[in-house]
Short mmCIF file of C-alpha atoms in Angstrom, two decimals:
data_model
loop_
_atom_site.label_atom_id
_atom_site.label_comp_id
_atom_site.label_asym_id
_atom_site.label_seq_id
_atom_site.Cartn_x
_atom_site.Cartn_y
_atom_site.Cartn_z
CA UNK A 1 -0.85 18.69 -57.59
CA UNK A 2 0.74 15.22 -57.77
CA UNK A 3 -0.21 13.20 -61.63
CA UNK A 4 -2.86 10.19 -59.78
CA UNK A 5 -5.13 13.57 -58.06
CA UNK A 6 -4.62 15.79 -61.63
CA UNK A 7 -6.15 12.41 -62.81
CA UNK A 8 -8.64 12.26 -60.89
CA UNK A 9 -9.91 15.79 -61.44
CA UNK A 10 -10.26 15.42 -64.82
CA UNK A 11 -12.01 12.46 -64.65
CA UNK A 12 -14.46 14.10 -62.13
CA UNK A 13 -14.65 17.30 -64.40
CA UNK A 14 -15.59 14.44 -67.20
CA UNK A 15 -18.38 13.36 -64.98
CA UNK A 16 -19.75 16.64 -64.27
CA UNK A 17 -19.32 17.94 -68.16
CA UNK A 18 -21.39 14.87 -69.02
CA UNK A 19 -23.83 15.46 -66.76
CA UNK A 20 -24.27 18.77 -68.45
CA UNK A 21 -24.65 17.09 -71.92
CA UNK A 22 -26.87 13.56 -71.34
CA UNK A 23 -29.25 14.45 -68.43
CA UNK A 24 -31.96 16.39 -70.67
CA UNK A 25 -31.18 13.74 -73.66
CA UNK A 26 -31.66 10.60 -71.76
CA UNK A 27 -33.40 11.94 -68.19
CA UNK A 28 -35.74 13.91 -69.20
CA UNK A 29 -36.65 12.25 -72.96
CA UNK A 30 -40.18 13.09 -73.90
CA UNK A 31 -40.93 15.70 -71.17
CA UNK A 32 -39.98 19.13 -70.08
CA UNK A 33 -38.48 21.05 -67.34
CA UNK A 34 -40.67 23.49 -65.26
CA UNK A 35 -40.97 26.63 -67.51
CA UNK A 36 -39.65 28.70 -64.67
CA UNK A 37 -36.48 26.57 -64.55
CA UNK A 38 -35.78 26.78 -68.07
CA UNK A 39 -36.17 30.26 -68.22
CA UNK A 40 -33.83 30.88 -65.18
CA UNK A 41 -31.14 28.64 -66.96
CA UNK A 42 -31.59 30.32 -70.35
CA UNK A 43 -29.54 33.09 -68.45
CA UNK A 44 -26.73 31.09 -67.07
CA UNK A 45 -24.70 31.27 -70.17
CA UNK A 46 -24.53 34.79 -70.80
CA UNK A 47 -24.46 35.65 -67.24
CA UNK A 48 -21.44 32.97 -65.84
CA UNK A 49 -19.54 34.05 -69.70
CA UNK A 50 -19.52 37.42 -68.35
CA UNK A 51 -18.85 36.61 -65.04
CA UNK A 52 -16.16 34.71 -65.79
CA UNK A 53 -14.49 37.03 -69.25
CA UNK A 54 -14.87 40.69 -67.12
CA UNK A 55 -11.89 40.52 -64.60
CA UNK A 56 -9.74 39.02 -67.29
CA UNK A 57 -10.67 41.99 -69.64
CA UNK A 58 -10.51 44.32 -67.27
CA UNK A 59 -8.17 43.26 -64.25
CA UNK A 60 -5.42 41.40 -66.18
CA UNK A 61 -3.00 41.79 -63.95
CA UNK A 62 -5.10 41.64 -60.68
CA UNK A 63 -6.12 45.33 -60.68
CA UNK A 64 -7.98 47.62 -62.49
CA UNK A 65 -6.76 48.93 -66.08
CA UNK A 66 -8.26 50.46 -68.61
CA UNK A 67 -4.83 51.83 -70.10
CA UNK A 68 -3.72 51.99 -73.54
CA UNK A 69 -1.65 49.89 -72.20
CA UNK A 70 -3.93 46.88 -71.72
CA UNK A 71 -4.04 45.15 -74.94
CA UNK A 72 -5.99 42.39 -74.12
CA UNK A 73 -9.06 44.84 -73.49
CA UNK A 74 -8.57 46.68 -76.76
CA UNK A 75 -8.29 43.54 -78.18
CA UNK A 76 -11.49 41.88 -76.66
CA UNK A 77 -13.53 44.98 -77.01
CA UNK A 78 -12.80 44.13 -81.08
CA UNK A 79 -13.30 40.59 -81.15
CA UNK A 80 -16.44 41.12 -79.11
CA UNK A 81 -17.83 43.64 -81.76
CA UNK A 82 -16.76 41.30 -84.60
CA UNK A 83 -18.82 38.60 -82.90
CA UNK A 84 -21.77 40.64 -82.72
CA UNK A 85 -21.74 41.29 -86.06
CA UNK A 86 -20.88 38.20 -87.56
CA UNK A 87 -22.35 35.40 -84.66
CA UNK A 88 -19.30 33.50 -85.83
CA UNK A 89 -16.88 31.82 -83.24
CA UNK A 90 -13.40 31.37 -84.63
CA UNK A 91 -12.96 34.61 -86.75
CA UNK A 92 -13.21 37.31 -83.73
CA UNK A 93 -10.66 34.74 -81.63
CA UNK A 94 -8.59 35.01 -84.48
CA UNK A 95 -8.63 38.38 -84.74
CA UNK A 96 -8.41 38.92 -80.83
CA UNK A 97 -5.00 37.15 -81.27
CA UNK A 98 -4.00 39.08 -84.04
CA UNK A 99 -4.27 42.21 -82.63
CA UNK A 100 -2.52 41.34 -79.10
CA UNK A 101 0.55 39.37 -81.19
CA UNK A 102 1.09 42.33 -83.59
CA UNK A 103 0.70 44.41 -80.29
CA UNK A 104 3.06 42.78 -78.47
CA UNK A 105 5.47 42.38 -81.74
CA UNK A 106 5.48 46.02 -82.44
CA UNK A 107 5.27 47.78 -79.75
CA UNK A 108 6.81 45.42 -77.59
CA UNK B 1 -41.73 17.60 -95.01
CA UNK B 2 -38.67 17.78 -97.38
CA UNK B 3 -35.82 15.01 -96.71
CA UNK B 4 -32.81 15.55 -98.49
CA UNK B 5 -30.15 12.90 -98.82
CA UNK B 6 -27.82 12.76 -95.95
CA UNK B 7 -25.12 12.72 -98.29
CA UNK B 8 -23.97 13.22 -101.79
CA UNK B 9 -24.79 10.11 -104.00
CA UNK B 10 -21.61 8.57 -104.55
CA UNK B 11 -20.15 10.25 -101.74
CA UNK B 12 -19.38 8.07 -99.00
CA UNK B 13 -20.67 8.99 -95.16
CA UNK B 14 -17.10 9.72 -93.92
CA UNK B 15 -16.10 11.91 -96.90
CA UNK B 16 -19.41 14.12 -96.01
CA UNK B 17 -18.99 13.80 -92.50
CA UNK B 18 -14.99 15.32 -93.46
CA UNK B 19 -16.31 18.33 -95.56
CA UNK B 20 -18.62 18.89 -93.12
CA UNK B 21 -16.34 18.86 -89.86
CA UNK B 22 -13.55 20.81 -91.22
CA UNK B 23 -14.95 24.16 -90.43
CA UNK B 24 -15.33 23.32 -86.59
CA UNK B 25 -11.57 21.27 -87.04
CA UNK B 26 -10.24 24.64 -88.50
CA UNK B 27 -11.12 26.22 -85.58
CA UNK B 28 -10.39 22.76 -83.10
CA UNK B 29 -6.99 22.86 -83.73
CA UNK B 30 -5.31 25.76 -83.11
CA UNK B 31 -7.19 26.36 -79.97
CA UNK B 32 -6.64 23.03 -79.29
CA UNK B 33 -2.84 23.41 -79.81
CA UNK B 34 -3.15 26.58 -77.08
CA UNK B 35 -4.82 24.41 -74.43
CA UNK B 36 -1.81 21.76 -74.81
CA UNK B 37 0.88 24.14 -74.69
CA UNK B 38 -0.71 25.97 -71.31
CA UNK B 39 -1.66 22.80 -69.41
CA UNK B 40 1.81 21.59 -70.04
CA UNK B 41 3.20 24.37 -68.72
CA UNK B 42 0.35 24.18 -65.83
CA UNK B 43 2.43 21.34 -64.88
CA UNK B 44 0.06 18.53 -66.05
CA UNK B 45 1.77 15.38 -67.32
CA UNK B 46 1.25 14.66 -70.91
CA UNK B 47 -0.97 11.91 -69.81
CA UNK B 48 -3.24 13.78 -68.02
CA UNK B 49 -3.73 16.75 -71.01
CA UNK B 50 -4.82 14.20 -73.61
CA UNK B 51 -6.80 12.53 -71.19
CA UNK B 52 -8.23 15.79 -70.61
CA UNK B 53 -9.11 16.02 -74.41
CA UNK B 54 -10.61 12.58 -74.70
CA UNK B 55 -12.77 12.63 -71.49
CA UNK B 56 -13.86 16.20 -70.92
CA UNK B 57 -13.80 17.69 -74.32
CA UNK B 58 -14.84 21.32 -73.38
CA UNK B 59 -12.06 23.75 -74.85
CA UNK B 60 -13.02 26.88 -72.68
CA UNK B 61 -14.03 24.80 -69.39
CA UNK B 62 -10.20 22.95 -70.30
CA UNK B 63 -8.77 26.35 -70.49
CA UNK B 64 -10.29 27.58 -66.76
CA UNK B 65 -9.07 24.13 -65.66
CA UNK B 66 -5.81 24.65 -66.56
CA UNK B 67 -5.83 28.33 -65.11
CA UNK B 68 -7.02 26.92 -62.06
CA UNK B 69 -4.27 23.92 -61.95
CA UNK B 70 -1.88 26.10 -62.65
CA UNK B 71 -2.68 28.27 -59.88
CA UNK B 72 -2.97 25.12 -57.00
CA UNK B 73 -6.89 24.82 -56.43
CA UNK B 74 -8.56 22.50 -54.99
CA UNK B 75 -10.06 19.73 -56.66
CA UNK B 76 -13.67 20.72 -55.69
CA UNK B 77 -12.98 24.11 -57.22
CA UNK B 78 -11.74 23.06 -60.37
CA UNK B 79 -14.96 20.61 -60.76
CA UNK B 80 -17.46 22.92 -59.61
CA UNK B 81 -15.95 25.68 -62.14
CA UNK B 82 -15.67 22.98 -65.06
CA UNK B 83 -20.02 22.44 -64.47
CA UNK B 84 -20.77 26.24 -64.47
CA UNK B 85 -19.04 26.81 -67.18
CA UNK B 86 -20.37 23.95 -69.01
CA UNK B 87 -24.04 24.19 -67.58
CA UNK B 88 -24.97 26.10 -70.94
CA UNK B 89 -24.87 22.07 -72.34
CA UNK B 90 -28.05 21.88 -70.72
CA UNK B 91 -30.00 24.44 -72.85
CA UNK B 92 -27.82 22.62 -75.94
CA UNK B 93 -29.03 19.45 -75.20
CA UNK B 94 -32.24 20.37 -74.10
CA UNK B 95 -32.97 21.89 -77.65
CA UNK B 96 -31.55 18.67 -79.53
CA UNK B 97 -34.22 16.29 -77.20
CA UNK B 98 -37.11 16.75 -79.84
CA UNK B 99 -34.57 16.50 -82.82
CA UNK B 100 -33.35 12.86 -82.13
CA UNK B 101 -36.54 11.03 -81.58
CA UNK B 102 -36.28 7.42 -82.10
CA UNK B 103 -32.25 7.21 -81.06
CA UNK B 104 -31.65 4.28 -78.88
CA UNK B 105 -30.46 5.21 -75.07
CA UNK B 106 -26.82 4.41 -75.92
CA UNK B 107 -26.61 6.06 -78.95
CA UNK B 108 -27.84 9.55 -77.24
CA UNK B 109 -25.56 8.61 -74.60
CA UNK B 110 -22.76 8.53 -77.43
CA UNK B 111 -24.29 11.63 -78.84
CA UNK B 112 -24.20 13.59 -75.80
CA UNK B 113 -20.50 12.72 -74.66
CA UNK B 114 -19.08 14.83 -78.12
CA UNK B 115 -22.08 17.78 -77.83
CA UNK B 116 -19.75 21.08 -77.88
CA UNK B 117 -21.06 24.24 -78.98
CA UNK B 118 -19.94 23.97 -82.37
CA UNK B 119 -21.32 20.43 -83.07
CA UNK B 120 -24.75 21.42 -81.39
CA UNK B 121 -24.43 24.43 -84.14
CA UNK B 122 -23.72 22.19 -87.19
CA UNK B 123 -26.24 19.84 -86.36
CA UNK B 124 -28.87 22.19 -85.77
CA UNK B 125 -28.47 23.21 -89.11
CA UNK B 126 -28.10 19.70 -90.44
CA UNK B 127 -31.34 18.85 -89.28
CA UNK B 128 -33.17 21.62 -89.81
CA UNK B 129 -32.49 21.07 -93.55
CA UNK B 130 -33.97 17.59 -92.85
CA UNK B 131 -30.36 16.10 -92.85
CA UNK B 132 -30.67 13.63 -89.64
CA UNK B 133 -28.75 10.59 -90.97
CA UNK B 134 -27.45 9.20 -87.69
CA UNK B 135 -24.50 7.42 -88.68
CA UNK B 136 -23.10 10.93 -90.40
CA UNK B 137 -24.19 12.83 -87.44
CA UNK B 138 -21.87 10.42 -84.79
CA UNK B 139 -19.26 10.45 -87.59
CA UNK B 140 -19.09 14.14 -87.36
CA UNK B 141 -18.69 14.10 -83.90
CA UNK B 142 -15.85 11.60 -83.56
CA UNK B 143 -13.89 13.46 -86.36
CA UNK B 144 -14.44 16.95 -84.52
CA UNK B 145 -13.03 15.62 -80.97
CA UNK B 146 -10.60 13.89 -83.38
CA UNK B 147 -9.46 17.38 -84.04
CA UNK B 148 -8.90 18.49 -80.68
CA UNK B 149 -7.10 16.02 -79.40
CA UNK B 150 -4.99 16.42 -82.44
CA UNK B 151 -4.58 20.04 -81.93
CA UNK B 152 -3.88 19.42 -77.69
CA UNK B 153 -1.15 16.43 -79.17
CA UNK B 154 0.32 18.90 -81.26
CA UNK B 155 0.44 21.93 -78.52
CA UNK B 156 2.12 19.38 -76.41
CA UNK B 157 4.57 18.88 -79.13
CA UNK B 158 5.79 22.68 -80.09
CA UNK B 159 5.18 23.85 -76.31
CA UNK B 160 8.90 23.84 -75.45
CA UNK B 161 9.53 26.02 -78.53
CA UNK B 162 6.37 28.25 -78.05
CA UNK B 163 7.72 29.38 -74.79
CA UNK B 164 4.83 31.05 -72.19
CA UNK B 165 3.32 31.68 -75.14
CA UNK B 166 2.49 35.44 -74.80
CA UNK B 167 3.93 36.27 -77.81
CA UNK B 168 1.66 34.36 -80.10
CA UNK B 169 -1.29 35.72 -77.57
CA UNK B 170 -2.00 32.04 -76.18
CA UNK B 171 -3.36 33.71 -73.05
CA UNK B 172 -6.06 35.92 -75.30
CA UNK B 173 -7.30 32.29 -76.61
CA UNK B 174 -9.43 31.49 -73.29
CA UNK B 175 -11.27 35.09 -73.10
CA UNK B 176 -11.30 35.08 -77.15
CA UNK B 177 -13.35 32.18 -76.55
CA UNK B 178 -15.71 33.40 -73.91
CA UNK B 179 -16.55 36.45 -75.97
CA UNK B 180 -17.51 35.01 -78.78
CA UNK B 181 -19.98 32.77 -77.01
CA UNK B 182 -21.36 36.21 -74.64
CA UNK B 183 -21.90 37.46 -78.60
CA UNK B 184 -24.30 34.28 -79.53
CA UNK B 185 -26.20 34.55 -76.15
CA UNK B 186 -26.83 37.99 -76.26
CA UNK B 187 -30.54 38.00 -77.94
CA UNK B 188 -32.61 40.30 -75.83
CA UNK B 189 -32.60 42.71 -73.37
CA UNK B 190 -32.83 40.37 -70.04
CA UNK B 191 -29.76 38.49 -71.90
CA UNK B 192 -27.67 41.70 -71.69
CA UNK B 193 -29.19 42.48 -68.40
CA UNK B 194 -27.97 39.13 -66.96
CA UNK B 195 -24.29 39.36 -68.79
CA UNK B 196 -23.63 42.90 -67.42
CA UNK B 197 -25.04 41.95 -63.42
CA UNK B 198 -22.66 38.75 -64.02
CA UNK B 199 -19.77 40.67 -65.45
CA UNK B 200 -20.19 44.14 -62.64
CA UNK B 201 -20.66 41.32 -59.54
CA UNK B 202 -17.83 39.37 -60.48
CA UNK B 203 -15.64 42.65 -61.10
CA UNK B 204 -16.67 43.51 -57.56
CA UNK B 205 -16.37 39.61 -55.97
CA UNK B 206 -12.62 40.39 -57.30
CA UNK B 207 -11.88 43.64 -56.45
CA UNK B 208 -13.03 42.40 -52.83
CA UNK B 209 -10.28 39.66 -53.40
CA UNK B 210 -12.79 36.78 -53.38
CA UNK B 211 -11.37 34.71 -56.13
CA UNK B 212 -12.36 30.85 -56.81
CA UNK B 213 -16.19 30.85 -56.32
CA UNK B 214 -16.28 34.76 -56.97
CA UNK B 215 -17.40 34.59 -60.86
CA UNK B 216 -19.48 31.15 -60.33
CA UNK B 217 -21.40 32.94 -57.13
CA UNK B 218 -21.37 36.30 -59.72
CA UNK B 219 -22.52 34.29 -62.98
CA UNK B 220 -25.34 32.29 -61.06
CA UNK B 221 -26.78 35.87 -59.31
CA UNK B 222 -26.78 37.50 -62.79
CA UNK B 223 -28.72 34.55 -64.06
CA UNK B 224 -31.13 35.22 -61.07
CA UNK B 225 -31.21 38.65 -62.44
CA UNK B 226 -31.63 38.46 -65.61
CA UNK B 227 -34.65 35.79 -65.46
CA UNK B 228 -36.04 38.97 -62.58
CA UNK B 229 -35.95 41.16 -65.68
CA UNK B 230 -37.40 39.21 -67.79
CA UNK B 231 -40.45 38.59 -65.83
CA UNK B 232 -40.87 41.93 -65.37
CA UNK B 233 -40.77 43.10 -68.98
CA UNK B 234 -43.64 40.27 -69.42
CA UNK B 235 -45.67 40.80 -66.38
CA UNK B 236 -48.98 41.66 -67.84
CA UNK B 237 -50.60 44.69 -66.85
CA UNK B 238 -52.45 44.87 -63.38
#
């Protein structure tokens, strides 16, 4: 992709990110979305995280591996418990890192 | 209705907002740092990765984006991706509404443009302590993209050096990310219901080989399902 269409993708993903952020503060100031609707988009995070974290957990190479082998996995499955336990954000990324760079130092 | 002082007496606003920020910038720039070095391997122009920073300001919707650029979608894709993953601002922003009554239009417009999940997570504790000063809570904002940038700037910088990356686990930074937000959504049983129907449909969209739209399609039917559980567990008795 040539630098002027990269550009212009990003400044279309700025629009849509926006979007995301302003329209309840400034469209919908002082009333509410249908309950229905909020309840259907209270699942949209969890659901499109998962969607989007499985394959790379689980298919990091394009196909199916639940090896010892597959570090990232290992490593996910501990940063995910870590983040369970503590809520916090940056201390099970951290740690996910930690554990595939000292993987991939020692063992190669 | 207690009101403590937005700030220490004594103290000025940007040396609270500072002490305040530097948790999130702690975690800003490193990750930061790994979206610069990526998308300049992605084959983005230096350019277009800060402007990336300074206009989207989304670190894991930045990361897909770069996966995505990297890998020659289309533009539609890449913007349709870069909302789902950021539609969870909705529910963020939704929440802060009642918080920041008497804000002028422009400054929720301002306010909105820097609302990450980190600053929504600061400031709902701010102001549930009664903390609301405005001018700290748009100061904290600027310093925390501030941060970012700084951290994409500097991955720019030590890319060359860093190599693909894989050795400092770069490429665990994106899915690091996205677990540790699945950990914070996860209150309930119709929240794990909808994570595992997103996460099993979009293993299957991909073993299928339907990539692009695969784990959007998959994230927005596990929504659907999860919401279907929920109503069920509160469906009251016939």
């Amino acid at each position: 992709m040539d630098d002027a269409k990269a550009c212009l993708t990003i400044v279309a993903m700025a629009g849509v990110t926006y979007l995301t952020r302003s329209a309840p503060l400034l469209a919908l100031a002082g009333r509410t979305l249908a309950p229905w609707a909020i309840r259907l988009l209270a699942h949209v995070p969890a659901a499109v995280l998962a969607a989007l974290v499985a394959p790379a957990l689980l298919r990091p190479d394009g196909r199916f591996d639940i090896g010892l082998g597959n570090v990232v996995l290992w490593a996910g499955l501990a940063a995910f418990a870590l983040a369970l336990r503590t809520r916090g954000f940056f201390g099970p990324v951290a740690l996910g890192m930690g554990i595939v760079a000292a993987a991939r130092f020692f063992l190669g | 209705m207690q009101h403590q002082p937005p700030h220490i007496p004594g103290q000025s606003v940007f040396k609270t907002a500072v002490s305040l920020t530097l948790p999130i910038a702690i975690g800003y720039v490193p990750v930061g740092m790994a979206y610069g070095v990526l998308a300049g391997r992605a084959g983005l122009s230096a350019v277009n990765v800060l402007l990336m920073s300074v206009l989207v300001y989304a670190g894991s919707a930045q990361l897909v984006a770069v996966g995505l650029f990297a890998s020659g979608a289309a533009l539609a894709s890449i913007v349709a991706t870069t909302f789902a993953v950021n539609l969870r601002h909705v529910l963020f922003a939704a929440a802060m509404s009642p918080l920041l009554g008497g804000w002028r239009k422009r400054e929720l417009a301002a306010f909105a443009f820097e609302l990450t999940d980190e600053s929504f997570a600061l400031h709902a504790a701010r102001f549930g302590r009664g903390d609301r000063d405005k001018g700290l809570t748009l100061t904290i904002n600027v310093l925390a993209q501030a941060s970012w940038v700084g951290g994409t700037a500097l991955g720019l910088l030590v890319g060359d050096v860093m190599g693909d990356g894989r050795a400092f686990a770069l490429d665990f930074a994106l899915p690091g990310m996205f677990l540790a937000l699945l950990a914070g959504q996860l209150a309930g049983p119709s929240q794990v219901a909808a994570a595992v129907a997103g996460a099993g449909l979009s293993l299957g969209a991909a073993a299928l080989g339907i990539t692009g739209y695969g784990a959007l399609a998959a994230g927005l039917a596990g929504a659907a399902c999860g919401y279907g559980v929920e109503q069920w567990m509160t469906r009251k008795p016939a």
